[in-house]
Coordinates of C-alpha atoms in Angstrom, one line a residue:
M24 CA 10.9 -57.0 44.1
G25 CA 10.0 -54.5 41.4
M26 CA 9.4 -56.7 38.3
F27 CA 7.6 -59.9 38.3
G28 CA 8.8 -63.1 36.6
M29 CA 8.7 -63.4 32.9
G30 CA 7.3 -66.9 32.9
C31 CA 4.4 -66.4 35.4
E32 CA 1.2 -68.3 34.8
F33 CA -2.3 -66.7 35.3
S34 CA -4.4 -68.6 37.8
K35 CA -8.1 -69.1 37.0
F36 CA -10.7 -67.0 38.8
S37 CA -12.9 -68.9 41.2
A38 CA -16.2 -70.0 39.9
C39 CA -18.1 -67.4 41.9
C40 CA -17.0 -64.7 39.4
W41 CA -18.7 -66.4 36.5
G42 CA -22.1 -67.7 35.5
A43 CA -25.0 -67.2 33.2
E44 CA -27.0 -65.1 35.7
Q45 CA -24.9 -62.0 35.1
N46 CA -27.8 -60.2 33.5
G47 CA -30.4 -61.5 35.9
P48 CA -32.5 -59.5 38.4
K49 CA -30.6 -56.7 40.0
I50 CA -30.5 -56.8 43.8
L51 CA -30.8 -53.5 45.6
I52 CA -29.0 -53.3 48.9
D53 CA -29.3 -51.1 51.9
G54 CA -27.1 -48.0 52.1
N55 CA -23.5 -48.5 53.4
K56 CA -21.3 -46.2 55.4
E57 CA -20.1 -44.4 52.4
E58 CA -23.7 -43.7 51.2
H59 CA -24.7 -42.5 54.7
E60 CA -21.8 -40.1 54.9
A61 CA -22.4 -38.9 51.3
N62 CA -26.0 -38.2 52.2
N63 CA -24.9 -35.0 54.0
L64 CA -25.0 -33.6 50.5
P65 CA -28.2 -31.7 49.5
P66 CA -30.9 -33.6 47.7
F67 CA -31.0 -33.5 43.9
H68 CA -32.0 -30.0 42.8
Q69 CA -33.2 -28.3 39.6
Y70 CA -31.2 -25.1 39.0
T71 CA -32.0 -22.2 36.8
I72 CA -29.7 -21.1 34.0
D73 CA -29.2 -17.8 35.7
Q74 CA -28.0 -19.5 38.9
L75 CA -25.5 -21.5 37.0
R76 CA -24.4 -18.5 34.9
M77 CA -23.7 -16.6 38.1
A78 CA -21.9 -19.7 39.6
T79 CA -19.6 -19.9 36.7
S80 CA -19.1 -16.1 36.2
G81 CA -21.0 -16.2 33.0
F82 CA -19.5 -19.5 31.8
A83 CA -16.2 -17.8 31.8
V84 CA -13.4 -19.3 29.7
E85 CA -11.2 -19.2 32.8
N86 CA -13.5 -21.6 34.5
I87 CA -13.4 -24.3 31.8
V88 CA -11.9 -27.5 33.2
S89 CA -12.5 -29.8 30.2
E90 CA -14.2 -29.9 26.8
H91 CA -14.8 -32.6 24.2
G92 CA -14.1 -30.9 20.9
D93 CA -16.2 -30.2 17.8
K94 CA -18.3 -33.4 17.5
A95 CA -19.8 -33.1 21.0
P96 CA -18.9 -29.7 22.4
N97 CA -20.0 -30.6 26.0
V98 CA -18.0 -28.3 28.2
V99 CA -17.3 -28.7 31.9
Y100 CA -16.9 -25.6 34.1
K101 CA -15.8 -25.0 37.6
G102 CA -18.3 -22.9 39.6
K103 CA -19.4 -21.9 43.0
L104 CA -22.9 -21.6 44.4
E105 CA -24.2 -18.8 46.6
N106 CA -23.6 -21.0 49.7
Q107 CA -19.9 -21.2 48.6
M108 CA -20.1 -24.9 47.6
Q109 CA -17.8 -25.6 44.7
I110 CA -19.4 -27.4 41.7
A111 CA -18.6 -28.8 38.3
V112 CA -21.1 -27.9 35.6
K113 CA -21.4 -29.9 32.4
R114 CA -23.1 -28.0 29.6
F115 CA -24.4 -30.2 26.8
N116 CA -24.4 -29.5 23.1
R117 CA -27.9 -28.0 22.3
L118 CA -28.8 -30.9 20.0
A119 CA -27.8 -33.6 22.5
W120 CA -31.1 -33.8 24.4
P121 CA -34.0 -32.2 22.5
D122 CA -36.6 -34.0 24.7
A123 CA -36.5 -32.0 28.0
Q124 CA -38.4 -34.7 30.0
Q125 CA -36.1 -37.5 28.9
F126 CA -33.1 -35.5 30.0
L127 CA -34.7 -34.6 33.3
D128 CA -35.8 -38.2 34.0
E129 CA -32.3 -39.5 33.3
A130 CA -30.6 -36.9 35.5
R131 CA -33.0 -37.5 38.4
A132 CA -32.3 -41.2 38.3
V133 CA -28.5 -40.6 38.5
G134 CA -29.1 -37.9 41.1
Q135 CA -30.6 -40.4 43.5
L136 CA -27.1 -42.0 43.9
R137 CA -25.1 -40.9 46.9
N138 CA -21.7 -42.5 47.7
Q139 CA -18.3 -41.3 48.9
K140 CA -16.6 -43.1 46.0
L141 CA -18.6 -41.0 43.5
A142 CA -18.3 -37.3 42.5
N143 CA -22.0 -37.1 43.1
L144 CA -24.6 -35.5 40.8
L145 CA -26.2 -32.6 42.8
G146 CA -28.7 -31.4 40.2
C147 CA -29.4 -30.3 36.6
C148 CA -30.8 -27.4 34.6
C149 CA -33.4 -28.0 31.9
E150 CA -34.4 -24.6 30.7
G151 CA -35.2 -23.7 27.0
H152 CA -32.6 -25.3 24.9
E153 CA -30.1 -25.5 27.8
R154 CA -29.2 -28.9 29.3
L155 CA -26.7 -28.9 32.1
L156 CA -25.6 -31.2 34.9
V157 CA -24.2 -30.0 38.3
A158 CA -21.9 -32.3 40.3
E159 CA -19.5 -32.1 43.2
Y160 CA -16.2 -30.4 42.2
M161 CA -13.0 -32.4 42.6
P162 CA -10.0 -30.1 43.0
N163 CA -7.1 -32.5 42.6
D164 CA -7.2 -33.3 38.9
T165 CA -7.8 -36.6 37.1
L166 CA -6.2 -40.0 37.1
A167 CA -5.0 -39.3 33.6
K168 CA -3.1 -36.3 34.9
H169 CA -1.5 -38.2 37.7
L170 CA -0.6 -41.2 35.6
F171 CA 0.4 -39.7 32.2
H172 CA 1.2 -36.1 32.8
W173 CA 2.7 -35.9 36.3
E174 CA 5.1 -33.0 37.1
T175 CA 6.8 -33.7 40.4
Q176 CA 6.5 -37.5 41.0
P177 CA 4.7 -40.5 39.6
M178 CA 1.7 -42.0 41.4
K179 CA 2.9 -44.5 44.1
W180 CA 2.0 -48.2 43.8
P181 CA -0.2 -48.3 47.0
M182 CA -2.2 -45.3 45.6
R183 CA -2.6 -47.0 42.2
L184 CA -4.0 -50.1 44.0
R185 CA -6.3 -47.8 46.1
A186 CA -7.6 -46.1 42.9
A187 CA -8.4 -49.5 41.3
L188 CA -10.3 -50.6 44.5
Y189 CA -12.3 -47.4 44.9
L190 CA -13.2 -47.4 41.3
A191 CA -14.4 -51.0 41.5
Q192 CA -16.4 -50.2 44.7
A193 CA -18.0 -47.2 42.9
L194 CA -19.0 -49.4 40.0
E195 CA -20.3 -52.1 42.4
Y196 CA -22.4 -49.5 44.3
C197 CA -23.9 -48.2 41.0
T198 CA -24.7 -51.8 39.9
N199 CA -26.4 -52.5 43.2
R200 CA -28.5 -49.4 42.6
G201 CA -29.6 -50.5 39.2
R202 CA -27.1 -48.3 37.2
D203 CA -24.8 -50.9 35.7
L204 CA -24.0 -49.0 32.5
Y205 CA -21.1 -46.4 32.5
H206 CA -20.2 -44.5 29.3
D207 CA -16.6 -43.8 28.4
L208 CA -14.9 -45.2 31.5
N209 CA -11.4 -44.0 31.2
A210 CA -8.6 -42.3 33.3
Y211 CA -10.2 -38.9 32.7
R212 CA -13.4 -40.1 34.5
V213 CA -11.5 -40.8 37.8
L214 CA -11.2 -37.6 39.8
F215 CA -9.4 -36.8 43.1
D216 CA -11.2 -35.0 45.9
V217 CA -9.8 -32.5 48.4
E218 CA -8.5 -35.4 50.6
G219 CA -6.8 -37.0 47.6
N220 CA -9.3 -39.9 47.5
P221 CA -10.2 -41.2 44.0
R222 CA -13.8 -40.7 42.9
L223 CA -15.7 -41.9 39.8
S224 CA -17.3 -39.0 37.9
C225 CA -21.1 -39.2 37.9
F226 CA -21.2 -37.7 34.4
G227 CA -20.4 -41.1 32.8
L228 CA -23.5 -42.6 34.4
M229 CA -25.6 -40.5 31.9
K230 CA -25.6 -40.9 28.2
N231 CA -24.0 -38.1 26.1
S232 CA -27.3 -37.7 24.2
R233 CA -30.7 -39.3 24.0
D234 CA -29.5 -41.8 21.3
G235 CA -26.7 -42.9 23.6
K236 CA -23.9 -42.3 21.2
S237 CA -20.6 -42.0 22.9
Y238 CA -18.8 -39.4 20.8
S239 CA -15.6 -39.4 22.8
T240 CA -15.0 -43.1 22.8
N241 CA -11.5 -44.0 21.5
L242 CA -12.2 -47.1 19.3
A243 CA -8.7 -48.4 19.9
F244 CA -9.7 -49.0 23.6
A245 CA -13.3 -50.1 22.9
P246 CA -14.2 -53.8 23.3
P247 CA -14.7 -55.9 20.1
E248 CA -18.5 -56.1 20.5
Y249 CA -18.8 -52.3 20.8
L250 CA -17.4 -51.9 17.3
R251 CA -20.2 -54.1 16.1
T252 CA -23.2 -52.8 18.1
G253 CA -22.2 -49.4 19.4
R254 CA -24.0 -50.3 22.6
V255 CA -22.7 -50.1 26.2
T256 CA -23.4 -53.2 28.3
P257 CA -22.1 -54.2 31.8
E258 CA -19.6 -56.4 30.0
T259 CA -18.2 -53.4 28.0
V260 CA -17.8 -51.6 31.4
T261 CA -15.8 -54.5 32.7
Y262 CA -13.6 -54.3 29.6
S263 CA -13.0 -50.6 30.1
F264 CA -12.1 -51.3 33.8
G265 CA -9.4 -53.7 32.4
T266 CA -7.9 -50.9 30.3
L267 CA -7.8 -48.7 33.5
L268 CA -5.9 -51.5 35.3
L269 CA -3.4 -51.5 32.5
D270 CA -3.1 -47.7 32.8
L271 CA -2.4 -48.1 36.5
L272 CA 0.2 -50.8 36.0
S273 CA 2.0 -49.3 33.0
G274 CA 1.7 -45.6 33.6
K275 CA 0.8 -45.4 29.9
H276 CA -2.4 -45.7 27.8
I277 CA -1.7 -49.0 26.0
P278 CA -4.3 -50.2 23.5
P279 CA -5.7 -53.5 25.0
S280 CA -5.0 -55.5 21.9
H281 CA -1.4 -54.6 22.1
A282 CA -1.3 -55.3 25.8
L283 CA -2.8 -58.7 25.3
D284 CA -0.1 -59.5 22.7
L285 CA 2.6 -58.5 25.2
V286 CA 0.9 -60.7 27.9
R287 CA 0.7 -63.8 25.5
G288 CA 4.4 -63.2 24.6
R289 CA 5.3 -63.0 28.2
N290 CA 6.8 -59.6 27.5
L291 CA 5.6 -58.3 30.9
Q292 CA 8.4 -55.9 31.7
I293 CA 7.2 -53.6 28.9
L294 CA 3.8 -53.5 30.6
T295 CA 5.1 -52.2 33.9
D296 CA 5.9 -48.6 34.8
S297 CA 9.7 -48.3 35.2
C298 CA 8.9 -45.6 37.9
L299 CA 7.5 -48.4 40.1
E300 CA 10.6 -50.5 40.4
G301 CA 11.0 -51.8 43.9
Q302 CA 7.5 -50.8 45.0
F303 CA 5.6 -54.1 44.5
S304 CA 6.0 -57.8 44.6
V305 CA 5.7 -60.5 42.0
Y306 CA 2.4 -61.6 43.5
E307 CA 0.9 -58.1 43.4
G308 CA 2.0 -57.4 39.9
T309 CA 0.8 -60.8 38.7
E310 CA -2.6 -60.6 40.3
L311 CA -3.3 -57.1 38.9
L312 CA -2.2 -58.1 35.4
R313 CA -4.3 -61.4 35.7
L314 CA -7.4 -59.4 36.6
A315 CA -6.8 -56.9 33.8
S316 CA -6.3 -59.7 31.3
Q317 CA -9.6 -61.4 32.4
C318 CA -11.5 -58.1 32.0
L319 CA -10.1 -57.8 28.5
Q320 CA -11.2 -61.1 27.2
P321 CA -12.6 -60.8 23.6
E322 CA -15.8 -62.6 24.4
P323 CA -18.1 -60.7 26.8
H324 CA -19.3 -63.8 28.7
E325 CA -15.7 -64.6 29.6
R326 CA -15.2 -61.4 31.6
P327 CA -15.8 -61.2 35.4
Y328 CA -18.9 -59.6 36.9
L329 CA -18.6 -56.0 37.9
K330 CA -19.4 -57.1 41.5
S331 CA -16.4 -59.4 41.6
L332 CA -13.8 -56.7 40.9
A333 CA -13.6 -55.2 44.3
P334 CA -13.2 -58.5 46.2
A335 CA -10.4 -59.4 43.9
L336 CA -8.6 -56.1 44.7
I337 CA -9.0 -56.0 48.5
P338 CA -6.2 -58.5 49.3
L339 CA -3.8 -56.4 47.3
Q340 CA -4.2 -53.2 49.3
K341 CA -1.0 -51.9 50.9
E342 CA -0.6 -49.1 53.4
S343 CA -4.4 -48.9 53.8
K344 CA -4.1 -46.8 57.0
V345 CA -2.0 -44.1 55.2
P346 CA -4.3 -41.2 54.1
S347 CA -4.6 -40.6 50.4
H348 CA -3.3 -37.0 50.7
V349 CA -0.1 -38.4 52.1
L350 CA 0.3 -41.0 49.3
M351 CA -0.5 -38.3 46.7
D352 CA 1.7 -35.7 48.4
I353 CA -1.2 -33.2 48.4
P354 CA -0.9 -30.4 51.0
H355 CA -3.5 -31.0 53.8
G356 CA -4.3 -29.4 57.1
G357 CA -1.0 -28.5 58.9
A358 CA 1.0 -29.3 55.7
A359 CA -0.7 -26.5 53.8
L360 CA 1.2 -23.4 52.8
P361 CA 1.2 -20.7 55.5
L362 CA -1.7 -18.2 55.2
P363 CA -0.9 -15.0 53.4
P364 CA -1.3 -11.8 55.5
L365 CA -4.6 -10.9 53.8
S366 CA -6.0 -14.3 54.8
E367 CA -4.8 -13.9 58.4
A368 CA -6.5 -10.5 58.5
C369 CA -9.7 -11.9 57.2
L370 CA -9.6 -14.7 59.8
K371 CA -9.2 -12.1 62.6
M372 CA -11.7 -9.8 60.9
D373 CA -9.0 -7.1 61.2
L374 CA -10.6 -4.7 58.7
T375 CA -7.9 -2.1 59.3
A376 CA -5.2 -4.5 58.1
I377 CA -7.4 -5.5 55.1
H378 CA -7.7 -1.8 54.2
E379 CA -3.9 -1.3 54.4
I380 CA -3.2 -4.3 52.2
I381 CA -5.8 -3.2 49.5
E382 CA -4.5 0.4 49.6
K383 CA -0.9 -0.8 49.2
I384 CA -1.8 -3.0 46.2
G385 CA -3.6 -0.1 44.6
Y386 CA -4.9 -0.8 41.1
K387 CA -1.9 -2.7 39.7
D388 CA -3.2 -6.1 41.0
D389 CA -6.1 -6.3 38.5
E390 CA -4.0 -5.6 35.4
G391 CA -5.5 -6.9 32.3
V392 CA -9.0 -6.4 33.6
A393 CA -9.4 -2.8 32.6
Y394 CA -12.6 -0.9 33.6
E395 CA -14.6 0.4 30.7
L396 CA -16.9 3.3 30.3
S397 CA -19.6 3.7 27.7
F398 CA -19.0 5.7 24.6
Q399 CA -21.3 8.4 25.8
I400 CA -19.2 8.9 28.9
W401 CA -15.9 9.0 27.0
T402 CA -17.3 11.6 24.7
N403 CA -19.4 13.8 27.0
Q404 CA -18.8 13.1 30.6
M405 CA -15.4 11.5 30.9
Q406 CA -13.8 14.0 33.2
E407 CA -16.8 14.2 35.5
T408 CA -16.9 10.4 35.7
L409 CA -13.2 10.0 36.4
N410 CA -13.5 12.7 39.1
L411 CA -16.1 10.6 40.9
K412 CA -13.8 7.6 40.9
N413 CA -10.9 9.7 42.1
K414 CA -13.1 11.2 44.9
G415 CA -14.0 7.7 45.9
D416 CA -10.3 6.6 46.0
A417 CA -9.4 9.7 48.1
A418 CA -12.2 9.0 50.6
F419 CA -11.2 5.4 50.8
R420 CA -7.5 6.4 51.4
R421 CA -8.5 8.7 54.3
K422 CA -10.9 6.1 55.7
D423 CA -14.0 8.2 55.1
F424 CA -16.0 5.1 54.0
K425 CA -19.4 6.7 53.8
A426 CA -18.1 9.2 51.3
A427 CA -16.3 6.4 49.4
I428 CA -19.5 4.5 49.1
D429 CA -21.3 7.6 47.8
S430 CA -18.7 8.4 45.2
Y431 CA -18.2 4.8 44.0
T432 CA -22.0 4.4 43.7
Q433 CA -22.4 7.6 41.7
F434 CA -19.5 6.4 39.5
S435 CA -21.2 3.1 38.9
E436 CA -24.6 4.8 38.1
V437 CA -23.1 7.2 35.6
G438 CA -21.4 4.6 33.4
T439 CA -20.8 0.9 32.9
M440 CA -18.5 0.0 35.8
V441 CA -16.5 -3.2 35.3
S442 CA -13.6 -2.5 37.5
P443 CA -13.1 -5.2 40.1
T444 CA -11.0 -2.9 42.2
V445 CA -13.8 -0.3 42.6
Y446 CA -16.2 -3.1 43.7
A447 CA -13.6 -4.4 46.1
R448 CA -13.0 -1.0 47.7
R449 CA -16.7 -0.4 48.0
S450 CA -17.1 -3.9 49.5
L451 CA -14.7 -3.1 52.2
S452 CA -16.3 0.3 52.7
Y453 CA -19.6 -1.4 53.3
L454 CA -17.9 -3.8 55.8
M455 CA -16.5 -0.8 57.7
S456 CA -20.0 0.7 57.7
D457 CA -21.5 -2.5 59.2
M458 CA -23.3 -3.4 55.9
P459 CA -22.1 -7.0 55.3
E460 CA -24.9 -8.0 52.8
E461 CA -24.0 -5.1 50.5
A462 CA -20.3 -6.0 51.0
L463 CA -20.9 -9.6 49.9
D464 CA -22.8 -8.4 46.8
D465 CA -19.9 -6.2 45.8
A466 CA -17.3 -9.0 46.4
L467 CA -19.3 -11.3 44.3
Q468 CA -19.4 -8.7 41.5
A469 CA -15.7 -8.3 41.7
Q470 CA -15.3 -12.1 41.3
A471 CA -17.7 -12.1 38.3
I472 CA -15.5 -9.6 36.5
S473 CA -12.2 -11.3 37.5
P474 CA -13.0 -14.9 38.4
L475 CA -9.5 -15.8 39.6
W476 CA -8.7 -12.6 41.6
Y477 CA -7.8 -13.6 45.1
I478 CA -8.9 -10.2 46.7
A479 CA -12.5 -10.9 45.7
F480 CA -12.5 -14.2 47.5
H481 CA -11.0 -12.7 50.6
L482 CA -13.6 -10.0 50.7
Q483 CA -16.3 -12.6 50.3
A484 CA -14.8 -14.4 53.3
A485 CA -14.8 -11.3 55.4
A486 CA -18.4 -10.5 54.5
L487 CA -19.5 -14.0 55.3
F488 CA -17.7 -14.0 58.6
A489 CA -19.6 -10.8 59.4
L490 CA -22.9 -12.4 58.5
G491 CA -22.1 -15.4 60.8
R492 CA -21.8 -17.8 57.8
E493 CA -18.6 -19.3 59.0
D494 CA -18.5 -22.6 57.0
E495 CA -19.0 -20.7 53.8
A496 CA -16.5 -18.1 54.8
H497 CA -13.8 -20.7 55.4
V498 CA -14.4 -22.1 51.9
A499 CA -14.0 -18.7 50.3
L500 CA -10.9 -18.0 52.4
K501 CA -9.3 -21.3 51.4
E502 CA -9.9 -20.6 47.7
G503 CA -8.6 -17.1 48.0
S504 CA -5.4 -18.3 49.8
A505 CA -4.8 -20.9 47.2
L506 CA -5.2 -18.3 44.4
H507 CA -2.8 -15.9 46.2
N508 CA -0.2 -18.6 46.7
K509 CA -0.5 -19.7 43.1
K510 CA -0.1 -16.1 41.9
N511 CA 3.1 -15.7 43.9
T512 CA 4.6 -19.0 42.7
N513 CA 4.0 -18.4 39.0

């Protein structure tokens, strides 16, 4: 039955959910399975600004995944470390954390957390005026995207229940580890990993600035006491969790005050997403709405403990054995798109086939990324410089890779070379000459110039395979294949 009864009554929570000891001593528990598996991640690390600049291709606009506007221009970039691990880099407003030690202490504390329900904090950068956080990158968008801006199909009911449970478990883990405050808990803070599993962003575990101001808080969704004090407490986090439950139920971002009016008026059909009809029972819908309404109580002491949220959601889980990527309809494993010919060639390390593909593409595939020469070259040495590039191209075409390397290198030394294709051709020439380290350097240079060019990722993969760094090679190859398929479907 899709819609639940209009006259349903909300049962009371059991007494174990309530009590005056909510703010008592915090109990630290031993690590669970999720924490153990998440500990395969590297320990918290302090990065240099140069490392993060390289990882994000110079904080390229193409790598921006979110930004918060003028008041708090904290920008999040997608990036990739030298070991091919994908990362998310949050760059704070320069005025947000003037005290470097305070920022470092806060980041280190959050960086001790490790759990599979979190997009974990891997490190930070605290150099000069720069303040940045580095976290695991989650490639499958936010809960907001899947709930409010979906393109092919709405999120299925079992997946919505799973998202609610995973989020509650993440908050419970953080509470048990002494981090019971979360800033700006909303549908944009819930991310989906490569398997389609929901994860809570670690960025919300840190304040936006030393004064704790939460610039991006939408006051229409803030609890009543926040409007008076401006402070985040465990009770305000519970309230925000209630707004997320409403999001999951309705598929819309309904202000809590309006939602509670609908609940009191028994106008429950308006609160349910019409796309979910037939997917859940009266009991399931009633229980989810009951939990949401309790979290949204005006008085903080009337709301449930954070630790009580997951136990309340466990009995509602449906299709718990179905993988998240199936429920989310995310390509995975054998369901992925077939590998492009270039990817197949890289996997087989068929350098001849790679050469044929690059030669066939020519220079038209990096349109819009023109190579530039310095003013001096254009005025005094233009013909000589272009001759060097043309000599390199001719040598590359006839497979004289030593001559190609020599000509491309002279070309780069004469002027300012910013042609990704020249770097790509020299990279393959180095591979053909059994010089994989140099090949990798050139492939990375090509990507720095053109961050979304699939050829650069494929050449990185080939160089990494040649160096015996197979895990990193497969990561680069996967990204290159995805970019190639995306280019061909646009």
